[in-house]
Short mmCIF file of C-alpha atoms in Angstrom, two decimals:
data_model
loop_
_atom_site.label_atom_id
_atom_site.label_comp_id
_atom_site.label_asym_id
_atom_site.label_seq_id
_atom_site.Cartn_x
_atom_site.Cartn_y
_atom_site.Cartn_z
CA UNK A 14 1.75 -11.55 32.37
CA UNK A 15 4.39 -12.05 29.73
CA UNK A 16 3.75 -13.62 26.39
CA UNK A 17 5.79 -16.60 25.27
CA UNK A 18 8.39 -15.47 22.77
CA UNK A 19 9.75 -18.78 21.53
CA UNK A 20 7.99 -18.57 18.16
CA UNK A 21 6.23 -15.78 16.25
CA UNK A 22 2.52 -15.47 17.04
CA UNK A 23 1.39 -16.05 13.46
CA UNK A 24 3.39 -19.27 13.19
CA UNK A 25 2.01 -20.57 16.50
CA UNK A 26 -1.55 -19.87 15.34
CA UNK A 27 -0.94 -21.67 12.05
CA UNK A 28 0.49 -24.64 13.91
CA UNK A 29 -2.75 -24.91 15.91
CA UNK A 30 -4.82 -24.83 12.72
CA UNK A 31 -2.55 -27.42 11.10
CA UNK A 32 -2.87 -29.70 14.12
CA UNK A 33 -6.64 -29.29 14.10
CA UNK A 34 -6.83 -30.19 10.40
CA UNK A 35 -4.54 -33.17 10.96
CA UNK A 36 -6.79 -34.42 13.76
CA UNK A 37 -9.80 -34.03 11.46
CA UNK A 38 -8.15 -36.15 8.74
CA UNK A 39 -7.09 -38.79 11.28
CA UNK A 40 -10.65 -38.93 12.60
CA UNK A 41 -12.05 -39.33 9.09
CA UNK A 42 -9.55 -42.07 8.29
CA UNK A 43 -10.40 -43.91 11.51
CA UNK A 44 -14.09 -43.58 10.66
CA UNK A 45 -13.39 -45.34 7.36
CA UNK A 46 -14.79 -42.61 5.10
CA UNK A 47 -13.08 -39.44 3.94
CA UNK A 48 -16.28 -37.44 3.49
CA UNK A 49 -17.30 -33.93 4.43
CA UNK A 50 -19.35 -35.11 7.39
CA UNK A 51 -16.47 -37.10 8.90
CA UNK A 52 -14.01 -34.26 8.32
CA UNK A 53 -16.37 -31.77 10.00
CA UNK A 54 -16.92 -34.07 12.98
CA UNK A 55 -13.17 -34.70 13.14
CA UNK A 56 -12.50 -30.96 13.07
CA UNK A 57 -14.89 -30.42 15.97
CA UNK A 58 -13.42 -33.34 17.94
CA UNK A 59 -9.93 -31.98 17.22
CA UNK A 60 -11.03 -28.55 18.39
CA UNK A 61 -12.33 -30.07 21.61
CA UNK A 62 -9.00 -31.85 22.17
CA UNK A 63 -7.03 -28.67 21.46
CA UNK A 64 -9.29 -26.71 23.82
CA UNK A 65 -8.94 -29.25 26.61
CA UNK A 66 -5.14 -29.52 26.34
CA UNK A 67 -3.86 -26.19 24.96
CA UNK A 68 -0.72 -26.06 27.07
CA UNK A 69 0.42 -29.58 26.25
CA UNK A 70 -0.25 -29.14 22.54
CA UNK A 71 0.98 -25.53 22.24
CA UNK A 72 -2.34 -24.25 20.90
CA UNK A 73 -3.05 -21.44 23.37
CA UNK A 74 -2.97 -18.68 20.75
CA UNK A 75 -5.00 -20.68 18.24
CA UNK A 76 -7.74 -21.25 20.81
CA UNK A 77 -7.59 -17.61 21.97
CA UNK A 78 -7.94 -16.41 18.38
CA UNK A 79 -10.86 -18.76 17.70
CA UNK A 80 -12.63 -17.51 20.81
CA UNK A 81 -12.02 -13.92 19.71
CA UNK A 82 -13.45 -14.67 16.26
CA UNK A 83 -16.51 -16.26 17.86
CA UNK A 84 -17.06 -13.22 20.09
CA UNK A 85 -16.64 -10.89 17.09
CA UNK A 86 -19.13 -12.82 14.94
CA UNK A 87 -21.70 -12.80 17.78
CA UNK A 88 -21.13 -9.08 18.42
CA UNK A 89 -21.31 -8.22 14.70
CA UNK A 90 -24.54 -10.14 14.09
CA UNK A 91 -26.15 -8.59 17.17
CA UNK A 92 -25.09 -5.05 16.19
CA UNK A 93 -26.12 -5.63 12.58
CA UNK A 94 -29.60 -6.70 13.68
CA UNK A 95 -30.02 -3.72 16.01
CA UNK A 96 -28.76 -1.28 13.36
CA UNK A 97 -31.10 -2.73 10.71
CA UNK A 98 -34.11 -2.35 13.01
CA UNK A 99 -33.06 1.22 13.89
CA UNK A 100 -32.62 2.29 10.25
CA UNK A 101 -35.88 0.59 9.27
CA UNK A 102 -37.68 2.51 12.02
CA UNK A 103 -36.15 5.73 10.66
CA UNK A 104 -37.46 4.89 7.20
CA UNK A 105 -40.99 4.37 8.54
CA UNK A 106 -41.17 7.65 10.51
CA UNK A 107 -42.44 10.86 9.03
CA UNK A 108 -39.68 12.95 10.72
CA UNK A 109 -36.92 10.59 11.85
CA UNK A 110 -34.31 11.84 14.35
CA UNK A 111 -31.36 11.19 12.04
CA UNK A 112 -28.81 13.43 13.81
CA UNK A 113 -26.19 13.03 11.05
CA UNK A 114 -22.61 13.66 12.11
CA UNK A 115 -19.04 13.04 11.09
CA UNK A 116 -16.58 11.86 13.73
CA UNK A 117 -12.82 11.48 13.83
CA UNK A 118 -11.82 8.21 15.49
CA UNK A 119 -8.23 7.73 16.70
CA UNK A 120 -7.06 4.24 15.80
CA UNK A 121 -4.89 1.67 17.53
CA UNK A 122 -4.93 -0.62 14.49
CA UNK A 123 -1.73 -0.01 12.53
CA UNK A 124 -1.73 -2.22 9.43
CA UNK A 125 -3.63 -1.24 6.32
CA UNK A 126 -5.34 -4.63 6.21
CA UNK A 127 -6.70 -4.31 9.75
CA UNK A 128 -7.80 -0.72 9.14
CA UNK A 129 -9.56 -1.81 5.96
CA UNK A 130 -11.27 -4.59 7.92
CA UNK A 131 -12.50 -2.01 10.45
CA UNK A 132 -13.73 0.33 7.71
CA UNK A 133 -15.54 -2.52 5.93
CA UNK A 134 -17.11 -3.76 9.16
CA UNK A 135 -18.55 -0.41 10.19
CA UNK A 136 -19.68 0.31 6.64
CA UNK A 137 -21.62 -2.97 6.60
CA UNK A 138 -23.60 -1.79 9.62
CA UNK A 139 -26.54 0.38 8.54
CA UNK A 140 -26.23 3.96 9.71
CA UNK A 141 -22.44 4.23 9.56
CA UNK A 142 -20.03 4.76 6.68
CA UNK A 143 -16.24 4.92 6.80
CA UNK A 144 -15.18 8.02 4.86
CA UNK A 145 -11.41 7.71 4.93
CA UNK A 146 -8.24 8.17 6.94
CA UNK A 147 -5.87 11.02 7.67
CA UNK A 148 -2.55 10.93 5.73
CA UNK A 149 -0.75 9.18 8.63
CA UNK A 150 -3.58 6.61 8.89
CA UNK A 151 -3.89 7.17 12.63
CA UNK A 152 -7.42 8.64 12.46
CA UNK A 153 -10.47 7.34 10.61
CA UNK A 154 -13.33 9.60 9.64
CA UNK A 155 -16.82 8.13 9.71
CA UNK A 156 -20.35 9.35 9.05
CA UNK A 157 -23.11 8.16 11.38
CA UNK A 158 -26.84 8.68 11.77
CA UNK A 159 -29.14 8.03 14.69
CA UNK A 160 -26.55 8.79 17.37
CA UNK A 161 -26.94 12.35 18.67
CA UNK A 162 -23.68 12.43 20.68
CA UNK A 163 -20.36 12.33 18.76
CA UNK A 164 -18.65 10.60 21.70
CA UNK A 165 -21.19 7.77 21.57
CA UNK A 166 -20.64 7.38 17.81
CA UNK A 167 -16.87 7.34 18.33
CA UNK A 168 -17.18 4.80 21.15
CA UNK A 169 -19.31 2.47 19.01
CA UNK A 170 -16.56 2.43 16.34
CA UNK A 171 -13.84 1.94 18.96
CA UNK A 172 -15.81 -1.03 20.29
CA UNK A 173 -15.58 -2.69 16.86
CA UNK A 174 -11.85 -1.91 16.84
CA UNK A 175 -11.41 -3.62 20.23
CA UNK A 176 -13.03 -6.79 18.92
CA UNK A 177 -10.72 -6.73 15.88
CA UNK A 178 -7.69 -6.15 18.11
CA UNK A 179 -8.68 -9.24 20.12
CA UNK A 180 -8.62 -11.29 16.89
CA UNK A 181 -5.39 -9.83 15.50
CA UNK A 182 -3.47 -9.80 18.79
CA UNK A 183 -4.95 -12.53 20.98
CA UNK A 184 -3.90 -12.93 24.59
CA UNK A 185 -4.24 -16.54 25.65
CA UNK A 186 -5.84 -17.63 28.89
CA UNK A 187 -3.17 -17.07 31.61
CA UNK A 188 -3.96 -20.49 33.10
CA UNK A 189 -2.80 -22.12 29.88
CA UNK A 190 0.42 -20.19 29.18
CA UNK A 191 3.56 -22.32 28.88
CA UNK A 192 6.16 -21.79 31.61
CA UNK A 193 8.77 -19.15 30.89
CA UNK A 194 12.16 -20.34 29.77
CA UNK A 195 14.41 -21.16 32.72
CA UNK A 196 11.51 -21.96 35.06
CA UNK A 197 10.09 -25.36 35.85
#
């Protein structure tokens, strides 16, 4: 599968957001009131239209990124809940099995902003703390408790990184990719 290269990915995502906002304003104007409720309903109706016709409207990457954000939010809330319960159970035990360890995690994220997002995300989860990066910023060091195996701790951080990679570099649904140039 090849990605369309006619426009930069960031620009194509912003065009989808702009179109969605435009559809929300049009909906609110047609409703006769330019209020928050009408704009929100218009945004959702616009999102439905963009989801139903991504190829015709050129919103494949916008929809892919929104789906990735939704998956990340669901994953993060689920993991946050589980981690909170685990740390609370440690606090209530007389001799908790903390198993503290420090792991080195090789990163695929390359920009400082995305690496900072990863560090902030894992630090928000109870039981893990990002400690820093190597000088080349290719490895992140993290402290974790409650996970006896370093490979499991490393894998849990890499799982967060995969969700962030899906947001930052979305791959649209192959059924909705535009045809390659020169093909009909």
